[in-house]
Tab-separated table of C-alpha atoms in Angstrom:
chain	number	residue	atom	x	y	z
A	1	MET	CA	0.000	0.000	0.000
A	2	ILE	CA	1.440	3.371	-1.016
A	3	GLY	CA	-0.796	5.536	1.156
A	4	LYS	CA	-3.211	8.403	0.566
A	5	GLU	CA	-0.723	11.293	0.697
A	6	ARG	CA	1.729	9.737	-1.789
A	7	VAL	CA	-1.005	8.602	-4.177
A	8	LEU	CA	-2.688	12.001	-4.304
A	9	ASP	CA	0.707	13.682	-4.833
A	10	ILE	CA	1.190	11.498	-7.924
A	11	LEU	CA	-2.234	12.395	-9.286
A	12	GLU	CA	-1.731	16.127	-8.647
A	13	ASN	CA	1.608	15.950	-10.462
A	14	VAL	CA	-0.074	14.345	-13.490
A	15	ILE	CA	-2.639	17.123	-13.679
A	16	SER	CA	0.000	19.842	-13.307
A	17	LEU	CA	1.995	18.392	-16.222
A	18	SER	CA	-0.927	18.306	-18.651
A	19	SER	CA	-1.711	21.029	-21.189
A	20	ALA	CA	-5.030	19.436	-22.211
A	21	ASP	CA	-8.391	21.140	-21.690
A	22	GLN	CA	-9.275	18.543	-19.075
A	23	THR	CA	-7.147	15.865	-17.409
A	24	GLU	CA	-8.126	12.896	-15.266
A	25	ALA	CA	-5.780	10.551	-13.366
A	26	LEU	CA	-6.806	7.187	-11.924
A	27	PHE	CA	-4.602	5.176	-9.550
A	28	MET	CA	-5.314	1.544	-8.749
A	29	GLY	CA	-3.087	-0.480	-6.438
A	30	GLU	CA	-3.519	-4.052	-5.249
A	31	GLU	CA	-1.827	-6.602	-3.003
A	32	SER	CA	-3.304	-9.999	-3.729
A	33	TYR	CA	-2.532	-13.354	-2.093
A	34	LEU	CA	-4.007	-16.746	-2.834
A	35	THR	CA	-3.769	-20.241	-1.404
A	36	GLY	CA	-5.110	-22.767	-3.894
A	37	PHE	CA	-5.903	-26.399	-3.178
A	38	ALA	CA	-6.867	-29.417	-5.294
A	39	ASN	CA	-6.863	-33.207	-4.920
A	40	ASN	CA	-6.736	-32.771	-1.138
A	41	TYR	CA	-3.505	-30.794	-0.931
A	42	ILE	CA	-2.322	-27.216	-1.280
A	43	HIS	CA	-0.759	-26.899	-4.714
A	44	ARG	CA	-0.001	-23.174	-4.854
A	45	ASN	CA	0.579	-20.250	-2.576
A	46	VAL	CA	1.046	-17.107	-4.615
A	47	GLY	CA	0.902	-13.380	-4.188
A	48	GLY	CA	1.753	-10.161	-5.895
A	49	LYS	CA	1.702	-6.396	-5.764
A	50	ASP	CA	0.914	-4.124	-8.660
A	51	CYS	CA	-0.380	-0.651	-9.304
A	52	SER	CA	-1.229	1.390	-12.346
A	53	LEU	CA	-1.713	5.005	-13.306
A	54	SER	CA	-4.239	5.728	-16.039
A	55	VAL	CA	-4.283	9.214	-17.566
A	56	ARG	CA	-7.218	10.464	-19.636
A	57	VAL	CA	-7.231	13.854	-21.316
A	58	ALA	CA	-9.748	15.829	-23.340
A	59	ILE	CA	-8.909	18.388	-26.028
A	60	GLY	CA	-12.242	19.741	-27.103
A	61	LYS	CA	-14.249	16.625	-27.863
A	62	LYS	CA	-11.163	14.537	-28.593
A	63	VAL	CA	-10.371	12.153	-25.736
A	64	GLY	CA	-7.179	10.126	-25.333
A	65	SER	CA	-5.765	7.909	-22.634
A	66	ALA	CA	-2.561	6.115	-21.677
A	67	ILE	CA	-1.532	3.877	-18.811
A	68	VAL	CA	1.707	3.122	-16.962
A	69	ASN	CA	2.810	1.196	-13.884
A	70	SER	CA	6.018	3.074	-13.209
A	71	PHE	CA	5.956	6.285	-11.172
A	72	SER	CA	9.312	7.824	-11.959
A	73	LYS	CA	9.278	11.477	-13.089
A	74	ASP	CA	10.143	10.466	-16.657
A	75	ALA	CA	7.469	7.753	-16.766
A	76	ILE	CA	4.782	10.138	-15.556
A	77	LYS	CA	5.802	12.838	-18.039
A	78	LYS	CA	5.754	10.265	-20.842
A	79	VAL	CA	2.302	8.871	-20.005
A	80	VAL	CA	0.856	12.406	-19.959
A	81	ARG	CA	2.497	13.189	-23.334
A	82	ASN	CA	1.163	9.934	-24.795
A	83	ALA	CA	-2.381	10.607	-23.608
A	84	ILE	CA	-2.281	14.084	-25.203
A	85	LEU	CA	-0.784	12.724	-28.456
A	86	ILE	CA	-3.490	10.056	-28.661
A	87	ALA	CA	-6.218	12.639	-28.006
A	88	LYS	CA	-4.937	14.916	-30.764
A	89	ASN	CA	-5.113	12.036	-33.251
A	90	GLN	CA	-8.586	10.848	-32.231
A	91	ARG	CA	-11.840	11.596	-33.975
A	92	GLU	CA	-14.156	13.826	-31.974
A	93	ASN	CA	-16.521	12.013	-29.614
A	94	LEU	CA	-19.664	14.085	-30.161
A	95	ASP	CA	-21.255	12.692	-26.994
A	96	PHE	CA	-18.389	13.894	-24.783
A	97	VAL	CA	-19.120	16.966	-22.674
A	98	SER	CA	-16.865	16.826	-19.628
A	99	PHE	CA	-15.116	14.644	-17.110
A	100	ALA	CA	-16.744	14.382	-13.685
A	101	LYS	CA	-17.264	17.520	-11.634
A	102	PRO	CA	-16.619	17.592	-7.881
A	103	GLU	CA	-19.416	16.471	-5.567
A	104	LYS	CA	-19.537	16.752	-1.801
A	105	ARG	CA	-19.694	13.355	-0.166
A	106	LYS	CA	-17.328	11.979	2.419
A	107	ASP	CA	-15.327	8.980	1.261
A	108	LYS	CA	-15.304	5.879	3.385
A	109	ASP	CA	-12.721	3.130	3.792
A	110	PHE	CA	-13.776	-0.513	3.903
A	111	PHE	CA	-10.379	-1.691	5.087
A	112	VAL	CA	-9.553	-4.299	7.723
A	113	GLU	CA	-5.928	-4.725	8.834
A	114	ALA	CA	-6.394	-8.417	9.575
A	115	THR	CA	-7.328	-9.044	5.935
A	116	ALA	CA	-4.535	-6.902	4.523
A	117	ASN	CA	-1.975	-8.640	6.757
A	118	CYS	CA	-3.342	-12.169	6.417
A	119	THR	CA	-0.486	-14.689	6.333
A	120	PRO	CA	-0.004	-17.856	4.259
A	121	GLU	CA	-0.064	-19.790	7.548
A	122	PHE	CA	-3.527	-18.383	8.377
A	123	ARG	CA	-4.905	-19.386	4.977
A	124	ALA	CA	-3.214	-22.804	5.163
A	125	GLU	CA	-4.789	-23.491	8.555
A	126	TYR	CA	-8.285	-22.834	7.163
A	127	VAL	CA	-7.607	-24.990	4.107
A	128	SER	CA	-6.179	-27.842	6.210
A	129	LYS	CA	-9.429	-28.009	8.197
A	130	ILE	CA	-11.419	-28.326	4.961
A	131	LEU	CA	-9.097	-31.051	3.694
A	132	SER	CA	-9.139	-32.955	7.003
A	133	LYS	CA	-12.895	-33.288	6.625
A	134	THR	CA	-12.826	-34.261	2.944
A	135	LYS	CA	-10.099	-36.875	3.541
A	136	ALA	CA	-12.009	-38.353	6.472
A	137	LYS	CA	-15.044	-38.747	4.220
A	138	GLY	CA	-13.046	-40.200	1.344
A	139	PHE	CA	-13.869	-37.145	-0.789
A	140	ILE	CA	-11.625	-34.713	-2.692
A	141	GLY	CA	-11.356	-31.069	-1.667
A	142	SER	CA	-10.503	-28.207	-4.037
A	143	GLY	CA	-10.851	-24.455	-3.980
A	144	LYS	CA	-9.081	-21.257	-3.078
A	145	PHE	CA	-8.623	-18.811	-0.218
A	146	GLU	CA	-7.866	-15.280	-1.471
A	147	THR	CA	-7.151	-12.025	0.364
A	148	ASN	CA	-6.804	-8.640	-1.310
A	149	ALA	CA	-5.980	-5.107	-0.239
A	150	LEU	CA	-6.739	-2.345	-2.725
A	151	GLU	CA	-6.160	1.386	-3.088
A	152	VAL	CA	-8.189	3.450	-5.545
A	153	ALA	CA	-7.811	7.180	-6.131
A	154	VAL	CA	-9.118	9.585	-8.783
A	155	ALA	CA	-8.338	13.250	-9.400
A	156	ASN	CA	-9.071	15.550	-12.293
A	157	SER	CA	-8.431	19.115	-13.395
A	158	LEU	CA	-12.023	20.096	-12.515
A	159	GLY	CA	-11.351	19.577	-8.812
A	160	VAL	CA	-12.304	15.937	-8.211
A	161	GLU	CA	-10.033	14.308	-5.609
A	162	ARG	CA	-10.978	10.976	-4.049
A	163	TYR	CA	-9.122	8.156	-2.290
A	164	THR	CA	-10.215	4.954	-0.602
A	165	LYS	CA	-8.728	1.682	0.508
A	166	LEU	CA	-10.544	-1.565	0.965
A	167	THR	CA	-10.015	-5.242	1.635
A	168	VAL	CA	-11.723	-8.397	0.372
A	169	SER	CA	-11.324	-11.998	1.482
A	170	THR	CA	-12.976	-14.959	-0.248
A	171	LEU	CA	-12.930	-18.661	0.599
A	172	LYS	CA	-14.373	-21.131	-1.929
A	173	SER	CA	-14.678	-24.867	-1.336
A	174	VAL	CA	-15.569	-27.505	-3.946
A	175	VAL	CA	-15.909	-31.088	-2.695
A	176	LEU	CA	-15.899	-33.989	-5.169
A	177	THR	CA	-17.028	-37.608	-4.852
A	178	ASP	CA	-17.053	-40.219	-7.616
A	179	THR	CA	-20.556	-39.169	-8.666
A	180	SER	CA	-21.212	-35.734	-7.213
A	181	SER	CA	-19.896	-32.369	-6.071
A	182	GLY	CA	-20.732	-29.803	-3.410
A	183	TYR	CA	-19.987	-26.093	-3.190
A	184	SER	CA	-19.768	-23.273	-0.700
A	185	GLU	CA	-18.207	-19.820	-0.639
A	186	TYR	CA	-18.113	-16.701	1.523
A	187	SER	CA	-16.716	-13.194	1.027
A	188	SER	CA	-16.108	-10.443	3.570
A	189	VAL	CA	-13.979	-7.345	4.056
A	190	ASP	CA	-12.850	-8.981	7.334
A	191	VAL	CA	-11.069	-12.306	6.976
A	192	ASN	CA	-11.964	-13.165	10.565
A	193	GLU	CA	-15.677	-13.124	9.665
A	194	ILE	CA	-15.381	-16.024	7.233
A	195	PRO	CA	-17.481	-18.864	8.766
A	196	LEU	CA	-15.098	-21.755	8.121
A	197	ASN	CA	-17.271	-24.410	9.788
A	198	ASP	CA	-20.327	-23.362	7.754
A	199	ILE	CA	-18.315	-23.580	4.530
A	200	ILE	CA	-17.031	-27.056	5.429
A	201	ARG	CA	-20.492	-28.234	6.465
A	202	GLU	CA	-22.264	-26.937	3.349
A	203	SER	CA	-19.784	-28.119	0.702
A	204	VAL	CA	-19.285	-31.578	2.280
A	205	GLU	CA	-22.986	-32.097	3.036
A	206	ILE	CA	-24.096	-31.171	-0.499
A	207	ALA	CA	-21.454	-33.467	-2.045
A	208	GLU	CA	-22.440	-36.336	0.253
A	209	LYS	CA	-26.168	-36.023	-0.343
A	210	SER	CA	-25.914	-35.580	-4.106
A	211	GLN	CA	-24.102	-38.886	-4.770
A	212	THR	CA	-25.489	-41.272	-7.381
A	213	PRO	CA	-28.022	-38.847	-8.898
A	214	VAL	CA	-31.043	-39.986	-10.891
A	215	SER	CA	-32.233	-38.636	-14.204
A	216	ILE	CA	-35.521	-36.761	-14.522
A	217	GLU	CA	-37.268	-35.320	-17.538
A	218	PRO	CA	-36.871	-31.636	-18.518
A	219	GLY	CA	-39.867	-29.359	-18.036
A	220	LYS	CA	-41.165	-26.582	-15.822
A	221	TYR	CA	-40.411	-27.056	-12.133
A	222	GLU	CA	-40.902	-25.062	-8.983
A	223	VAL	CA	-37.370	-24.336	-7.766
A	224	ILE	CA	-35.560	-23.273	-4.637
A	225	LEU	CA	-32.549	-21.228	-5.764
A	226	THR	CA	-29.714	-20.724	-3.279
A	227	PRO	CA	-28.111	-17.244	-3.130
A	228	TYR	CA	-25.348	-18.599	-5.433
A	229	ALA	CA	-27.874	-19.522	-8.143
A	230	LEU	CA	-30.047	-16.417	-7.717
A	231	ALA	CA	-26.967	-14.165	-7.801
A	232	ASP	CA	-26.094	-15.695	-11.168
A	233	LEU	CA	-29.509	-14.730	-12.564
A	234	ILE	CA	-29.721	-11.177	-11.255
A	235	GLY	CA	-26.018	-10.577	-11.931
A	236	SER	CA	-26.718	-11.429	-15.588
A	237	LEU	CA	-29.647	-9.019	-15.557
A	238	SER	CA	-27.402	-6.196	-14.358
A	239	TYR	CA	-25.239	-6.201	-17.475
A	240	ILE	CA	-27.934	-6.955	-20.062
A	241	ALA	CA	-30.583	-4.539	-18.778
A	242	LEU	CA	-29.851	-2.396	-15.718
A	243	ASN	CA	-27.498	0.159	-17.296
A	244	ALA	CA	-27.720	3.227	-19.509
A	245	ARG	CA	-25.917	1.622	-22.434
A	246	ALA	CA	-28.458	-1.214	-22.665
A	247	MET	CA	-31.196	1.430	-22.645
A	248	ASN	CA	-29.453	3.622	-25.255
A	249	GLU	CA	-28.848	0.703	-27.598
A	250	GLY	CA	-32.423	-0.558	-27.330
A	251	MET	CA	-31.324	-3.785	-25.642
A	252	SER	CA	-32.895	-3.424	-22.187
A	253	PHE	CA	-36.336	-4.839	-21.410
A	254	LEU	CA	-36.885	-1.699	-19.287
A	255	ILE	CA	-37.241	0.591	-22.326
A	256	GLY	CA	-40.605	2.307	-21.934
A	257	GLN	CA	-41.206	0.451	-18.668
A	258	ILE	CA	-39.837	2.886	-16.053
A	259	GLY	CA	-42.603	3.533	-13.531
A	260	LYS	CA	-44.431	0.347	-14.476
A	261	LYS	CA	-44.646	-2.958	-12.615
A	262	VAL	CA	-42.320	-5.334	-14.456
A	263	VAL	CA	-41.458	-8.002	-11.849
A	264	GLY	CA	-43.150	-9.446	-8.767
A	265	GLU	CA	-44.282	-7.138	-5.955
A	266	ASN	CA	-42.007	-9.057	-3.587
A	267	VAL	CA	-38.930	-8.053	-5.627
A	268	THR	CA	-36.970	-4.988	-4.535
A	269	MET	CA	-33.478	-4.606	-5.965
A	270	TYR	CA	-30.983	-1.778	-5.932
A	271	ASP	CA	-27.284	-0.868	-6.097
A	272	ASP	CA	-25.687	0.808	-3.068
A	273	GLY	CA	-21.926	1.263	-2.887
A	274	PHE	CA	-22.100	2.581	0.672
A	275	SER	CA	-24.072	-0.343	2.112
A	276	GLN	CA	-22.605	-2.618	4.772
A	277	GLU	CA	-24.375	-5.481	2.985
A	278	THR	CA	-21.939	-5.501	0.071
A	279	ILE	CA	-18.234	-5.378	-0.766
A	280	SER	CA	-18.153	-1.622	-1.087
A	281	LEU	CA	-16.422	0.971	-3.222
A	282	PRO	CA	-17.697	4.466	-2.323
A	283	PHE	CA	-16.993	6.119	-5.703
A	284	ASP	CA	-16.544	5.015	-9.291
A	285	PHE	CA	-13.471	5.110	-11.507
A	286	GLU	CA	-14.262	8.672	-12.634
A	287	GLY	CA	-14.375	9.829	-8.995
A	288	VAL	CA	-18.178	10.195	-8.835
A	289	PRO	CA	-19.660	9.176	-5.440
A	290	LYS	CA	-21.858	6.064	-5.701
A	291	LYS	CA	-25.567	6.891	-5.574
A	292	LYS	CA	-28.116	4.389	-4.358
A	293	VAL	CA	-29.946	3.400	-7.545
A	294	MET	CA	-33.283	1.603	-7.215
A	295	PHE	CA	-33.943	-0.834	-10.072
A	296	PHE	CA	-37.166	-2.424	-8.809
A	297	ASP	CA	-39.187	-1.110	-5.870
A	298	LYS	CA	-41.835	-3.713	-4.969
A	299	GLY	CA	-41.824	-4.816	-8.570
A	300	VAL	CA	-41.951	-1.344	-10.171
A	301	ALA	CA	-39.091	-0.374	-12.514
A	302	LYS	CA	-37.311	2.748	-11.222
A	303	GLY	CA	-34.097	3.332	-13.160
A	304	VAL	CA	-30.662	2.212	-14.326
A	305	VAL	CA	-27.055	3.203	-13.622
A	306	TYR	CA	-25.067	5.887	-15.490
A	307	ASP	CA	-21.489	6.946	-15.975
A	308	THR	CA	-20.547	10.507	-16.968
A	309	LEU	CA	-20.684	9.977	-20.751
A	310	SER	CA	-24.055	8.200	-20.786
A	311	ALA	CA	-25.498	10.691	-18.286
A	312	TYR	CA	-24.545	13.763	-20.344
A	313	LYS	CA	-25.944	12.044	-23.437
A	314	GLU	CA	-29.377	11.845	-21.801
A	315	GLY	CA	-29.250	15.109	-19.861
A	316	LYS	CA	-28.931	13.281	-16.535
A	317	LYS	CA	-26.353	13.076	-13.740
A	318	SER	CA	-23.908	10.215	-13.360
A	319	THR	CA	-24.954	7.739	-10.658
A	320	GLY	CA	-21.295	6.849	-9.980
A	321	HIS	CA	-21.116	3.563	-11.886
A	322	SER	CA	-18.314	4.072	-14.395
A	323	LEU	CA	-15.754	1.354	-15.021
A	324	PRO	CA	-12.117	2.400	-15.642
A	325	GLN	CA	-12.112	4.436	-18.858
A	326	PRO	CA	-11.807	3.908	-21.745
A	327	SER	CA	-14.029	0.857	-21.491
A	328	GLN	CA	-15.855	-1.228	-24.055
A	329	TYR	CA	-18.383	-2.063	-21.361
A	330	SER	CA	-21.364	-0.178	-20.022
A	331	PRO	CA	-21.719	1.581	-16.672
A	332	TYR	CA	-22.070	-1.277	-14.221
A	333	PRO	CA	-23.777	-1.886	-10.859
A	334	MET	CA	-20.975	-3.386	-8.736
A	335	ASN	CA	-22.958	-3.487	-5.478
A	336	LEU	CA	-26.194	-5.195	-6.450
A	337	ILE	CA	-28.483	-5.968	-3.504
A	338	MET	CA	-31.791	-7.852	-3.541
A	339	GLU	CA	-33.948	-7.493	-0.462
A	340	GLY	CA	-35.000	-10.665	1.319
A	341	GLY	CA	-38.421	-11.748	2.550
A	342	GLU	CA	-39.803	-13.337	5.717
A	343	SER	CA	-39.274	-17.008	4.886
A	344	SER	CA	-36.407	-19.455	5.396
A	345	LYS	CA	-34.776	-22.117	3.255
A	346	GLU	CA	-36.384	-24.867	5.321
A	347	LYS	CA	-39.850	-23.301	5.206
A	348	MET	CA	-39.642	-22.807	1.446
A	349	ILE	CA	-38.682	-26.454	0.885
A	350	SER	CA	-41.653	-27.544	3.016
A	351	HIS	CA	-43.976	-25.588	0.693
A	352	VAL	CA	-42.883	-27.401	-2.498
A	353	LYS	CA	-45.062	-30.319	-3.606
A	354	LYS	CA	-42.750	-31.280	-6.476
A	355	GLY	CA	-39.740	-29.248	-7.508
A	356	LEU	CA	-35.971	-28.876	-7.597
A	357	TYR	CA	-33.400	-27.465	-5.169
A	358	VAL	CA	-30.619	-25.752	-7.177
A	359	GLN	CA	-27.295	-25.158	-5.431
A	360	ARG	CA	-25.572	-23.326	-8.264
A	361	PHE	CA	-25.598	-22.366	-11.949
A	362	TRP	CA	-22.633	-22.101	-14.308
A	363	TYR	CA	-21.902	-21.400	-17.987
A	364	THR	CA	-24.707	-18.847	-17.827
A	365	ASN	CA	-24.969	-16.864	-21.051
A	366	PRO	CA	-27.557	-14.571	-22.654
A	367	MET	CA	-29.559	-15.970	-25.592
A	368	ASP	CA	-31.937	-13.042	-26.157
A	369	PRO	CA	-30.775	-10.077	-24.036
A	370	ARG	CA	-33.648	-7.815	-25.151
A	371	ASN	CA	-36.076	-10.283	-23.592
A	372	THR	CA	-33.737	-11.266	-20.703
A	373	VAL	CA	-33.552	-14.881	-21.904
A	374	ILE	CA	-30.468	-16.723	-20.680
A	375	THR	CA	-29.255	-20.303	-20.601
A	376	GLY	CA	-26.949	-22.261	-18.343
A	377	MET	CA	-26.360	-25.483	-16.431
A	378	THR	CA	-26.927	-26.587	-12.861
A	379	ARG	CA	-23.837	-27.542	-10.873
A	380	ASP	CA	-22.587	-28.789	-7.494
A	381	GLY	CA	-25.897	-30.102	-6.187
A	382	LEU	CA	-29.365	-30.558	-7.747
A	383	PHE	CA	-32.092	-32.272	-5.723
A	384	LEU	CA	-35.673	-33.381	-6.233
A	385	ILE	CA	-38.173	-32.029	-3.699
A	386	GLU	CA	-41.336	-34.067	-3.147
A	387	ASN	CA	-44.135	-33.262	-0.717
A	388	GLY	CA	-42.052	-30.715	1.174
A	389	LYS	CA	-38.887	-32.775	1.535
A	390	ILE	CA	-35.675	-33.265	-0.424
A	391	THR	CA	-35.947	-36.890	-1.566
A	392	LYS	CA	-33.132	-37.648	-4.016
A	393	PRO	CA	-30.211	-36.132	-5.973
A	394	VAL	CA	-30.769	-35.366	-9.642
A	395	LYS	CA	-28.382	-35.343	-12.610
A	396	ASN	CA	-27.509	-31.851	-13.816
A	397	MET	CA	-29.843	-30.099	-16.234
A	398	ARG	CA	-29.779	-27.225	-18.722
A	399	PHE	CA	-32.147	-24.329	-18.215
A	400	ILE	CA	-33.430	-21.638	-20.567
A	401	GLU	CA	-35.289	-18.929	-18.704
A	402	ASN	CA	-36.527	-15.394	-19.044
A	403	ILE	CA	-35.099	-13.593	-15.995
A	404	ALA	CA	-37.935	-11.034	-15.872
A	405	THR	CA	-40.481	-13.851	-15.953
A	406	ALA	CA	-38.625	-15.688	-13.190
A	407	LEU	CA	-38.661	-12.515	-11.050
A	408	ASN	CA	-42.405	-12.299	-11.694
A	409	ASN	CA	-42.772	-15.887	-10.478
A	410	VAL	CA	-41.058	-15.453	-7.108
A	411	LEU	CA	-43.243	-17.075	-4.447
A	412	GLU	CA	-41.044	-16.622	-1.373
A	413	LEU	CA	-37.746	-15.061	-0.321
A	414	SER	CA	-35.646	-15.857	2.726
A	415	LYS	CA	-34.530	-13.445	5.414
A	416	GLU	CA	-31.059	-14.944	5.129
A	417	ARG	CA	-28.933	-13.385	2.409
A	418	LYS	CA	-25.398	-13.930	1.240
A	419	ILE	CA	-22.758	-11.811	-0.486
A	420	ILE	CA	-21.458	-13.431	-3.670
A	421	TYR	CA	-18.289	-11.672	-4.862
A	422	ASP	CA	-16.373	-12.044	-8.106
A	423	MET	CA	-14.980	-8.635	-9.142
A	424	ALA	CA	-18.457	-7.220	-8.400
A	425	SER	CA	-20.704	-7.952	-5.430
A	426	VAL	CA	-24.224	-9.433	-5.505
A	427	THR	CA	-26.187	-9.843	-2.268
A	428	ALA	CA	-29.020	-12.356	-2.672
A	429	PRO	CA	-31.490	-14.404	-0.584
A	430	TYR	CA	-32.860	-17.926	-1.168
A	431	ALA	CA	-35.824	-17.770	-3.551
A	432	ARG	CA	-38.780	-20.065	-4.305
A	433	ILE	CA	-39.802	-19.572	-7.951
A	434	LYS	CA	-42.574	-21.317	-9.892
A	435	ASP	CA	-42.470	-22.604	-13.489
A	436	PHE	CA	-38.695	-22.473	-13.966
A	437	THR	CA	-37.851	-24.004	-17.358
A	438	PHE	CA	-35.354	-26.852	-17.748
A	439	THR	CA	-34.788	-27.902	-21.358
A	440	GLY	CA	-32.220	-30.695	-21.240
A	441	LYS	CA	-30.605	-33.325	-19.033
A	442	THR	CA	-27.053	-34.656	-18.733
A	443	GLU	CA	-25.378	-37.957	-17.935
A	444	PHE	CA	-23.661	-36.615	-14.796
């Protein structure tokens, strides 16, 4: 970690060296450490430190950028010169108006020393307890335990100046038997909050109970989706529909639907970078403070996220959801949160006459983004539910589903929610959903 004072000095120096109309400097630093395990032993223990300085300049409506990971005086002068040279040789971006303007909002750190200083011995101790259990059962344990400390800072010639530091720790466990697999994961800013025993219990129990699965016919089933599976669905929705670019390009199902009921009344979903219920980043990569953006309020469509460019294009204000620029991707909700309900996993299972319990999805891809149709496979635990009880494991199946329809078919949500983190954070409950469409079956 370089520290706030040093980082902001670097950014101020960049701005002072630039002759462009507007100049923006973005610093991103990371210390990342990982203990990986497979076949019941630790096979890698790796770590690294890196940081980068991205400079973006505007000359009229011509915008150029350059990036460097050296901070010598010569390197900084060169990256500024390169950004200006690139801008001068660009075509005008007619949608460009300005980089972000300063906004008053106090930054907040989501940084825990214990996570930043986590040792290989600490991670190895957690992993050894997972592997002791899998060996005792005759199963195979795999997964990873990762800890990261990050610094992000943005400054521009209009007066924006922001800095934050944060930590993230994630433990993932995959347990294999000859005929099944089980999965569990947990992410937190504080490595000491990772519930090791819960992770061991869930991944081993799912693997044990899903052995020797039976085949069932595809069709529409009532399903219980775990937070892992539900996060996959609503995470997909965030990039195909819940952003200004999808709206501008005519690809979002929310076009013409803002203010109308589009999903079930029990569905409330929003993005909030300041929430304690997510892995937080208080501002975006243009230095705009994160705004709480409501997507669905009791089923009614409310809005989407914006970065500076898309906001100016529509005469709106940025919601603080820019990715590092330039980016081929849209503004993105990185702190997606779905509110829970009053039920529990156990109560929801007891309400299913015949259905499926889905531990996880994978290979999820959009088929028809405009209509929120996606496809994917089940993984790491699929079970038949009969008369309110889980009765037998089922071989994995392919699904094709309209996400908006699925969110209209939500029957119950659990109070319990979980943070699923993979570059972005999705906080999701268990969900009972009717008429979920499975279109194919597998031999495993």
